[in-house]
PDB file of C-alpha atoms in Angstrom:
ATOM      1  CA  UNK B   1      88.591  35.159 -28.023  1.00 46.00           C
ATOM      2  CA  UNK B   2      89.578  38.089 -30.103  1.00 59.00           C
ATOM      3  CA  UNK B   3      87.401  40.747 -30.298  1.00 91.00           C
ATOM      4  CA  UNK B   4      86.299  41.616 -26.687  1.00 95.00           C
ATOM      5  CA  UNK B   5      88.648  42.287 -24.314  1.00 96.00           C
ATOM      6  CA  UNK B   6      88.257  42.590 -20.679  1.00 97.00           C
ATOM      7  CA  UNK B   7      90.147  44.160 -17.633  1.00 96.00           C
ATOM      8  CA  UNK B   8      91.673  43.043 -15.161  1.00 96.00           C
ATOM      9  CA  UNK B   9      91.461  39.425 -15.868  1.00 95.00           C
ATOM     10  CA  UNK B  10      92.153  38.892 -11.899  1.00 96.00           C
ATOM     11  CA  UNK B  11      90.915  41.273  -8.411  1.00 96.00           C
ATOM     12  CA  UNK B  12      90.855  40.527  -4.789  1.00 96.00           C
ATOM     13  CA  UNK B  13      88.464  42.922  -3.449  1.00 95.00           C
ATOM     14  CA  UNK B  14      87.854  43.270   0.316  1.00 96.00           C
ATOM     15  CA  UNK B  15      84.183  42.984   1.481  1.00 97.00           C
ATOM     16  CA  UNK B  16      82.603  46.648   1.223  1.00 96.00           C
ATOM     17  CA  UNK B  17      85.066  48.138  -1.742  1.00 97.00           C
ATOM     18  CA  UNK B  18      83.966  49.057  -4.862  1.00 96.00           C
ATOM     19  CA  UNK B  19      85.395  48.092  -8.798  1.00 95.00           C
ATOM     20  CA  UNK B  20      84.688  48.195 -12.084  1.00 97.00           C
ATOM     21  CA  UNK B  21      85.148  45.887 -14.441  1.00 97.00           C
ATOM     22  CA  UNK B  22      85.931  47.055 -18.147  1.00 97.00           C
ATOM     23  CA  UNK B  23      84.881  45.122 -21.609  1.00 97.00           C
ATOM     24  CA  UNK B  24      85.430  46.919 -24.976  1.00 97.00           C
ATOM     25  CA  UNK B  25      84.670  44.912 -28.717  1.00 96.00           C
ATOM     26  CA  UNK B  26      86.280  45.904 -31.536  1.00 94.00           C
ATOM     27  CA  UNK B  27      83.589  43.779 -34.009  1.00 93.00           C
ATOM     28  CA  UNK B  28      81.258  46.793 -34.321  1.00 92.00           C
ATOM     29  CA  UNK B  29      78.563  45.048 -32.336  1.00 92.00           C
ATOM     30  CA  UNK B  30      75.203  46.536 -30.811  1.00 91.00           C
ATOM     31  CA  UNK B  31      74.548  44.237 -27.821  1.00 92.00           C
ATOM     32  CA  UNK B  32      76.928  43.855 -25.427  1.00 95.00           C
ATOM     33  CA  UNK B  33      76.320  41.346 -22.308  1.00 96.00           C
ATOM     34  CA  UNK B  34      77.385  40.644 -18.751  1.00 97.00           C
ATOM     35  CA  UNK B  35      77.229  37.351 -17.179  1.00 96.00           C
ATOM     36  CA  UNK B  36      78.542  35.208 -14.117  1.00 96.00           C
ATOM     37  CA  UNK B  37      79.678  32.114 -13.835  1.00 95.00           C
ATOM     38  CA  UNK B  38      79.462  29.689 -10.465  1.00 92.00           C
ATOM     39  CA  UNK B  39      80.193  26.212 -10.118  1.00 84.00           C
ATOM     40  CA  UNK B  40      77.623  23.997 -11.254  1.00 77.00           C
ATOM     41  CA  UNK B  41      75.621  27.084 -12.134  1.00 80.00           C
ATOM     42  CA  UNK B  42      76.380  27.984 -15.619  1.00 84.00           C
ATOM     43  CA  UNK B  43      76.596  31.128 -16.888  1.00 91.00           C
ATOM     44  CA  UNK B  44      73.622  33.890 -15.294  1.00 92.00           C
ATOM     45  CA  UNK B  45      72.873  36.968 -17.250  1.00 93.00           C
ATOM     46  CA  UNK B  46      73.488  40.382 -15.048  1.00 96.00           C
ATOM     47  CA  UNK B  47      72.955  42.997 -17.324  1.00 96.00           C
ATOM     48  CA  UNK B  48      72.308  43.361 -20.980  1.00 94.00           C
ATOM     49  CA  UNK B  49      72.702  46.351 -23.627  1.00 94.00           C
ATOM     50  CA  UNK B  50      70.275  45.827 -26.592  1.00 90.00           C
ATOM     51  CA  UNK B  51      72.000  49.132 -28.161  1.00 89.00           C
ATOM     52  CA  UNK B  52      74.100  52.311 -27.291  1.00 89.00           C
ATOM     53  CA  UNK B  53      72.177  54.182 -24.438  1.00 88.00           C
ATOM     54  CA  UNK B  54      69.953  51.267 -23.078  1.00 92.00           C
ATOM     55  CA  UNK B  55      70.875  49.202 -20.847  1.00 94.00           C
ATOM     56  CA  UNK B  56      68.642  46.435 -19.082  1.00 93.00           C
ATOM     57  CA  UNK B  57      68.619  43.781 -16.115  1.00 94.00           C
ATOM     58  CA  UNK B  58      68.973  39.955 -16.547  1.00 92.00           C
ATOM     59  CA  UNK B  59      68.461  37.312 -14.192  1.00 90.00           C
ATOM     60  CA  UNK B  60      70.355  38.234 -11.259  1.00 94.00           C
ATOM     61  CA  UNK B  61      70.978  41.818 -11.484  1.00 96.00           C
ATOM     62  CA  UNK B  62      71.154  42.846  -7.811  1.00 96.00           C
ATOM     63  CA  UNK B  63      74.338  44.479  -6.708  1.00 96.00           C
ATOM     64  CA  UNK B  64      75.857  45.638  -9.885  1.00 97.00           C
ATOM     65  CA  UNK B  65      75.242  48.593 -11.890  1.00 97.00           C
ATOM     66  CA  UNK B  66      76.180  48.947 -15.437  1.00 97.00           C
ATOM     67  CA  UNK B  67      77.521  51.890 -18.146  1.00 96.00           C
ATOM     68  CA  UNK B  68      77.151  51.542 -21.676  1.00 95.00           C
ATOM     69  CA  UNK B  69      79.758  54.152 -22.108  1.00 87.00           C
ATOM     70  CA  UNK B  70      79.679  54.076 -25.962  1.00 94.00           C
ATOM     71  CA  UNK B  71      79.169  51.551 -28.974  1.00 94.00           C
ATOM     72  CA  UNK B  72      82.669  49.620 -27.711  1.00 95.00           C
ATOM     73  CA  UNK B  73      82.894  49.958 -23.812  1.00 96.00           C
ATOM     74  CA  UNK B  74      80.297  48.013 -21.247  1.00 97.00           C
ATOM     75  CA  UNK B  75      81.183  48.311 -17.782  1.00 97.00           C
ATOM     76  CA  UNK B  76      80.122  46.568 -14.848  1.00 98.00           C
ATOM     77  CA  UNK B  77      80.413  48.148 -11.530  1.00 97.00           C
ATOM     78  CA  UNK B  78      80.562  46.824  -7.798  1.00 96.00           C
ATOM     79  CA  UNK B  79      79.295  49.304  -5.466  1.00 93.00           C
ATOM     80  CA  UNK B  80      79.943  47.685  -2.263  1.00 96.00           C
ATOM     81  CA  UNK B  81      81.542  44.402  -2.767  1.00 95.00           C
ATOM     82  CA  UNK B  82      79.914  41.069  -1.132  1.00 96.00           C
ATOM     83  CA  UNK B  83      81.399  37.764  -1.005  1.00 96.00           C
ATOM     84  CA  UNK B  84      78.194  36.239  -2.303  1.00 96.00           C
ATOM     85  CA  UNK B  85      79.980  38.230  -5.024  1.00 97.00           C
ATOM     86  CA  UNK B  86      82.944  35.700  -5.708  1.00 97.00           C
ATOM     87  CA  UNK B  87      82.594  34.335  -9.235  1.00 97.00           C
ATOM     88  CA  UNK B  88      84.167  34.768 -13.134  1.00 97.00           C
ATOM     89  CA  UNK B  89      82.867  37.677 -14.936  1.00 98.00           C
ATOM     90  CA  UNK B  90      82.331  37.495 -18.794  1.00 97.00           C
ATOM     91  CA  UNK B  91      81.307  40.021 -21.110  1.00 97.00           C
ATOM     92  CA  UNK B  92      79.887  39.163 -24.670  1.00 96.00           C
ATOM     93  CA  UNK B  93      78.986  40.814 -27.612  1.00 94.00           C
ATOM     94  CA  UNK B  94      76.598  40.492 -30.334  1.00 91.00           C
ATOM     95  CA  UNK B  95      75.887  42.022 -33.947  1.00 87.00           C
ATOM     96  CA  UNK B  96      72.104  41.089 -34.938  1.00 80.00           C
ATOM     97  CA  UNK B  97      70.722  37.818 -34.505  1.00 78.00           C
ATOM     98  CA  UNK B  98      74.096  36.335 -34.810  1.00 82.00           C
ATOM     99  CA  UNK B  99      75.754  34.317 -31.694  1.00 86.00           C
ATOM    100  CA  UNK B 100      77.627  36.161 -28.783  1.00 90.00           C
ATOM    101  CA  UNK B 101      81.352  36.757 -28.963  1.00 92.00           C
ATOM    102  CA  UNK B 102      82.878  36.085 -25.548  1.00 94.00           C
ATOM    103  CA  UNK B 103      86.024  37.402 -23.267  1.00 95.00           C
ATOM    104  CA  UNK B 104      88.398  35.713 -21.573  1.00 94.00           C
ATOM    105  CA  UNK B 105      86.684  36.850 -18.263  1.00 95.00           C
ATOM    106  CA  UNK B 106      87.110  38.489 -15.166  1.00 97.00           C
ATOM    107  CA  UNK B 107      88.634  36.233 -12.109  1.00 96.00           C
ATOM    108  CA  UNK B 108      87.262  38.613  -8.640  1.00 97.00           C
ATOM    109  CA  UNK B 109      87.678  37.115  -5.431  1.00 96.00           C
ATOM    110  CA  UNK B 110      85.971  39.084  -2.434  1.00 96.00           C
ATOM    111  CA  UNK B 111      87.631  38.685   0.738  1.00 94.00           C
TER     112      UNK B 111
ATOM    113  CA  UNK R   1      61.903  31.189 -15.762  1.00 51.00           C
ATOM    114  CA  UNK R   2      63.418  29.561 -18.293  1.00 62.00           C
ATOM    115  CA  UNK R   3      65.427  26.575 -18.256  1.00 82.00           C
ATOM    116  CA  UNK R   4      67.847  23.970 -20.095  1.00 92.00           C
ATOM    117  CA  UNK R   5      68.218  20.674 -18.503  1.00 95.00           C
ATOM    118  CA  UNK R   6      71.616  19.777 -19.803  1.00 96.00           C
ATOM    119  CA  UNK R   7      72.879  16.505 -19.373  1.00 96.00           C
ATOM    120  CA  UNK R   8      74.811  14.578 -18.102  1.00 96.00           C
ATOM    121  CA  UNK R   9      76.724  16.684 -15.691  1.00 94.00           C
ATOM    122  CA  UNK R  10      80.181  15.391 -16.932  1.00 95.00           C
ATOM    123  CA  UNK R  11      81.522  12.680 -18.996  1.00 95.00           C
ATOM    124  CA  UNK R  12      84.963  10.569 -18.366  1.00 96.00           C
ATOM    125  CA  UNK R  13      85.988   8.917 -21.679  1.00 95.00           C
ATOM    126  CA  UNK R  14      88.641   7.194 -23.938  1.00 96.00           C
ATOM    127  CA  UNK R  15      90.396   8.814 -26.586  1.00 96.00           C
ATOM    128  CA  UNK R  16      88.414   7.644 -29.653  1.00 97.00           C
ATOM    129  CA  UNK R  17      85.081   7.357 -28.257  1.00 97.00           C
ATOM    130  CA  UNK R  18      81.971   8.855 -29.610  1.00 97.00           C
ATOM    131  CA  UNK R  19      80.372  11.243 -26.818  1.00 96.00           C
ATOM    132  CA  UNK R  20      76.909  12.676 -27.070  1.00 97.00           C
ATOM    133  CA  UNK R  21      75.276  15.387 -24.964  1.00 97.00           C
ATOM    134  CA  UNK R  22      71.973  16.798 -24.651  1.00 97.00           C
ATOM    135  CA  UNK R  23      69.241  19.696 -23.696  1.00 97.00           C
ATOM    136  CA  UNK R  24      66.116  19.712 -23.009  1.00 96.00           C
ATOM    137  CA  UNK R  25      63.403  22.466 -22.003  1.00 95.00           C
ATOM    138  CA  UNK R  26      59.962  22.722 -21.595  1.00 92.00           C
ATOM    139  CA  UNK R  27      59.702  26.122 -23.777  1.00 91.00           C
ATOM    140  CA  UNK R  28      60.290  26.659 -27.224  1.00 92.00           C
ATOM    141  CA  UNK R  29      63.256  28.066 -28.314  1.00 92.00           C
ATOM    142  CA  UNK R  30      63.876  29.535 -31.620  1.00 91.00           C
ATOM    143  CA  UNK R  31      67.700  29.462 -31.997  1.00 92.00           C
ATOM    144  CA  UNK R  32      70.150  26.396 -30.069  1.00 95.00           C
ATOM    145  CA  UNK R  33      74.038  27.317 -29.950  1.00 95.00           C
ATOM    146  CA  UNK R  34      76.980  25.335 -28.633  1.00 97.00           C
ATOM    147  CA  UNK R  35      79.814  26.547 -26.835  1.00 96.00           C
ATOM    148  CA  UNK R  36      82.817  25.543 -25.419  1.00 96.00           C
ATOM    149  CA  UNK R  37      84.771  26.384 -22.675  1.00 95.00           C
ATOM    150  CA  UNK R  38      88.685  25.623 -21.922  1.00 94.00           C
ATOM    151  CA  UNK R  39      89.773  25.889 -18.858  1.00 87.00           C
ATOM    152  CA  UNK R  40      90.886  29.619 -17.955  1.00 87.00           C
ATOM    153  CA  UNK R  41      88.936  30.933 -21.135  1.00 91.00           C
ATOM    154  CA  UNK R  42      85.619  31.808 -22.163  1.00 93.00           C
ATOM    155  CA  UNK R  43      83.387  29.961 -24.138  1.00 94.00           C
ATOM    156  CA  UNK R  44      83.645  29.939 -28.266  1.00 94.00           C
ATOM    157  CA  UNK R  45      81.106  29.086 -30.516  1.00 94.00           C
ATOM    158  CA  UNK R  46      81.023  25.620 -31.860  1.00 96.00           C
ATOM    159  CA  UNK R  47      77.348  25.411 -33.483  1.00 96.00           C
ATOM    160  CA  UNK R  48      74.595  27.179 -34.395  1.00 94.00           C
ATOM    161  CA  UNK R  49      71.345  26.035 -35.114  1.00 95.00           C
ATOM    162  CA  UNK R  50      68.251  28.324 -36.349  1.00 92.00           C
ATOM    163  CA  UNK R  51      65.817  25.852 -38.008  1.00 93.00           C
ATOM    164  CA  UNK R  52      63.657  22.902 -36.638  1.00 94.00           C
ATOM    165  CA  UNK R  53      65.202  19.558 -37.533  1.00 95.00           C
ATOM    166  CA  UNK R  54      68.481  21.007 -38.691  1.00 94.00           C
ATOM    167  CA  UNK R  55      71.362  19.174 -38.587  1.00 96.00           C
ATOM    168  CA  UNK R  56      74.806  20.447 -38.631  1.00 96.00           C
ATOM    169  CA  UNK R  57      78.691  19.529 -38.439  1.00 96.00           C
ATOM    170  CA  UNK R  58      81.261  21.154 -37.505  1.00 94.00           C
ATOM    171  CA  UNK R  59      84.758  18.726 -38.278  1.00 95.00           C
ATOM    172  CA  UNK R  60      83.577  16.011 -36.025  1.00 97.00           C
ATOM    173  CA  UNK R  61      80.826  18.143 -34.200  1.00 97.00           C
ATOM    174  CA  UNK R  62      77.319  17.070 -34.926  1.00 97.00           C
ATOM    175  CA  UNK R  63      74.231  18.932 -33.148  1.00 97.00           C
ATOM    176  CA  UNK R  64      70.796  18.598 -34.282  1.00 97.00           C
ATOM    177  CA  UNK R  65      68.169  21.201 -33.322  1.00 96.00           C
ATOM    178  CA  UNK R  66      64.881  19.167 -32.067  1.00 95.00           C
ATOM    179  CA  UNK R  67      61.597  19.152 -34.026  1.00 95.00           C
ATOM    180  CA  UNK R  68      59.448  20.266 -30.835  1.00 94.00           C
ATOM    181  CA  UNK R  69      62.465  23.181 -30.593  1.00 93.00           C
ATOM    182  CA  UNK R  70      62.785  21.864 -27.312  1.00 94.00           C
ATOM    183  CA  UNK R  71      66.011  19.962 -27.385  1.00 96.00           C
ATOM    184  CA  UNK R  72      69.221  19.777 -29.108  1.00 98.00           C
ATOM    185  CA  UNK R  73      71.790  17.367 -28.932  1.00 97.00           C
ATOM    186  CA  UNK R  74      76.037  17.280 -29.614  1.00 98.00           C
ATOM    187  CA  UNK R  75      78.012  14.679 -30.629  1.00 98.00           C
ATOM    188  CA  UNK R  76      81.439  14.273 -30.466  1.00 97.00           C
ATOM    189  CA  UNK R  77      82.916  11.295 -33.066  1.00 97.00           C
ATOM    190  CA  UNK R  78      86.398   9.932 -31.832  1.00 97.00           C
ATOM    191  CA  UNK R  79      87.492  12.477 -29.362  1.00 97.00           C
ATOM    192  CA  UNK R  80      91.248  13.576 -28.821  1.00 96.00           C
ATOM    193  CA  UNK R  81      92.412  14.997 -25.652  1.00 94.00           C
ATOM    194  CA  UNK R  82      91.939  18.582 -27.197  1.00 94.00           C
ATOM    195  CA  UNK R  83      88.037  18.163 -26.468  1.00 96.00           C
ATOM    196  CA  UNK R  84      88.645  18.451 -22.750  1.00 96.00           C
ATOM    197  CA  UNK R  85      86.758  21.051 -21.717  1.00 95.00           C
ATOM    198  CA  UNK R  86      83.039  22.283 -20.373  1.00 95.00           C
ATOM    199  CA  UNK R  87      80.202  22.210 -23.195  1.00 97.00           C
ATOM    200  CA  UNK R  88      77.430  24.436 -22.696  1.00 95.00           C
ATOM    201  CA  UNK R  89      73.826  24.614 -25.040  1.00 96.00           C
ATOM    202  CA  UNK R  90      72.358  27.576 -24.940  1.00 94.00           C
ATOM    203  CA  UNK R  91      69.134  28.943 -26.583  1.00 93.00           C
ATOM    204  CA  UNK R  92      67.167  31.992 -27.607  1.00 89.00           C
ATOM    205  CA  UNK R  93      63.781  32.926 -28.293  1.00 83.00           C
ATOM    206  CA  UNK R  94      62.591  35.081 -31.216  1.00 69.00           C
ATOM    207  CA  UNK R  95      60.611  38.528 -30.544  1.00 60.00           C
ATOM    208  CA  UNK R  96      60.992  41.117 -27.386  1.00 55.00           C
ATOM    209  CA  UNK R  97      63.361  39.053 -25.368  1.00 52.00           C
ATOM    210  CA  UNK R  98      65.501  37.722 -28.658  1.00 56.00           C
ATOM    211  CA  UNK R  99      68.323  39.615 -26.541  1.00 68.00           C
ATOM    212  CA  UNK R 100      68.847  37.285 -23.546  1.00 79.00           C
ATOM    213  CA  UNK R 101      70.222  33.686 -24.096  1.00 86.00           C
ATOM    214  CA  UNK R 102      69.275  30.866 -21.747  1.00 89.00           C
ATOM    215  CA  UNK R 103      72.820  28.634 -20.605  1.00 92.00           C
ATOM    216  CA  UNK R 104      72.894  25.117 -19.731  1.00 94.00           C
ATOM    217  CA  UNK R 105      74.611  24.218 -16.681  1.00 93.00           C
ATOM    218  CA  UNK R 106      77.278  22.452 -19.025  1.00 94.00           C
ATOM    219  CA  UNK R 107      78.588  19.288 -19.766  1.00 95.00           C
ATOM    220  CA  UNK R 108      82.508  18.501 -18.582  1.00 95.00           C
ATOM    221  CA  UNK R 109      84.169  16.155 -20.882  1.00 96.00           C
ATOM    222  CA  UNK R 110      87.895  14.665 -19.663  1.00 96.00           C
ATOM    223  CA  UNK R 111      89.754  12.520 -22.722  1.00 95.00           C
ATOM    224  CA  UNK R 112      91.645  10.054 -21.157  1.00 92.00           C
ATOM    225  CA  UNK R 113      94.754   9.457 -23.492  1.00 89.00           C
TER     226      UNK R 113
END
């Protein structure tokens, strides 16, 4: 999946600590995306950037906080990690009305 | 809120069989992608679908985007064990929320060889 990159690909994370996880596209794109993925549940929509400086809650939002630090960089932060908070993290990106670029994802494990 | 009934659940097949996977909503959806996922990765575009009644192929990919706009389907024509893997629909709605994509729960295919 070249063109958005995220970091680390894996974390353990004891119940209570805090983390952020990095994505950065190189494709020039204007929304940038953060989902989760569960067994059986697909892939849920945390957070969402329509553009540089707005950010915007998706579907399951609570317990994360986001920074849309520039045009490239979307970060998604764990204040006080939960292990209802055990999944794969994956950022996407988007220019316009075409489809949404994916990363390799985030493995986090809270303990 | 919104939702795509993808189905089935998963799929156990023979290499060279056709497969064929759906999704279905009760809201209208303007846009219908494909993805899939390999294990350990994230998902990559297969399909993309913007008009009522289109049809497209993609090597030996067919999806059709549904006439109501609220379906699409994917077929697979002799799979290989390469198509192992979790296939997801997704879909999008034009105007204020054209940001957001809905997922399917996805579809695993195994390829026995």
């Amino acid at each position: 999946n070249a063109g958005v990159t995220q970091t680390p690909k894996f974390q353990v994370l004891k119940t209570g600590q805090s983390m952020t996880l990095q994505c950065a596209q190189d494709m020039n794109h204007n929304s940038m995306y953060w989902y989760r993925q569960d067994p059986g549940m697909g892939l849920r929509l945390i957070y969402y950037s329509a553009s540089e400086g707005t950010t915007d809650k998706g579907e399951v939002p609570n317990g994360y906080n986001v920074s849309r630090l520039n045009k490239r960089e979307f970060s998604l932060r764990l204040e006080s990690a939960a292990p209802s908070q055990t999944s794969v993290y994956f950022c996407a990106s988007r220019r316009g009305e075409q489809p949404q670029h994916f990363g390799d994802g985030t493995r986090l494990s809270i303990l | 809120g919104q939702q795509l009934n993808q189905s089935p659940q998963s799929m156990f097949i023979q290499e060279g069989e056709d497969v064929s996977m759906n999704c279905t909503s009760s809201s209208i959806f303007n846009t219908w992608l494909w993805y899939k996922q390999d294990p350990g990765e994230g998902p990559v575009l297969l399909i993309a679908l913007y008009k009522a009644g289109e049809l497209t192929s993609n090597g030996r990919l067919t999806a059709q985007f549904g006439i109501t706009r609220k379906d699409s389907f994917l077929n697979i024509s002799a799979s290989i064990p390469s198509d192992v893997g979790i296939y997801f629909c997704a879909a999008r709605r034009s105007g204020g929320s054209n940001y957001k994509l809905t997922f399917g729960k996805g579809t695993l295919l195994t390829v026995n060889p």
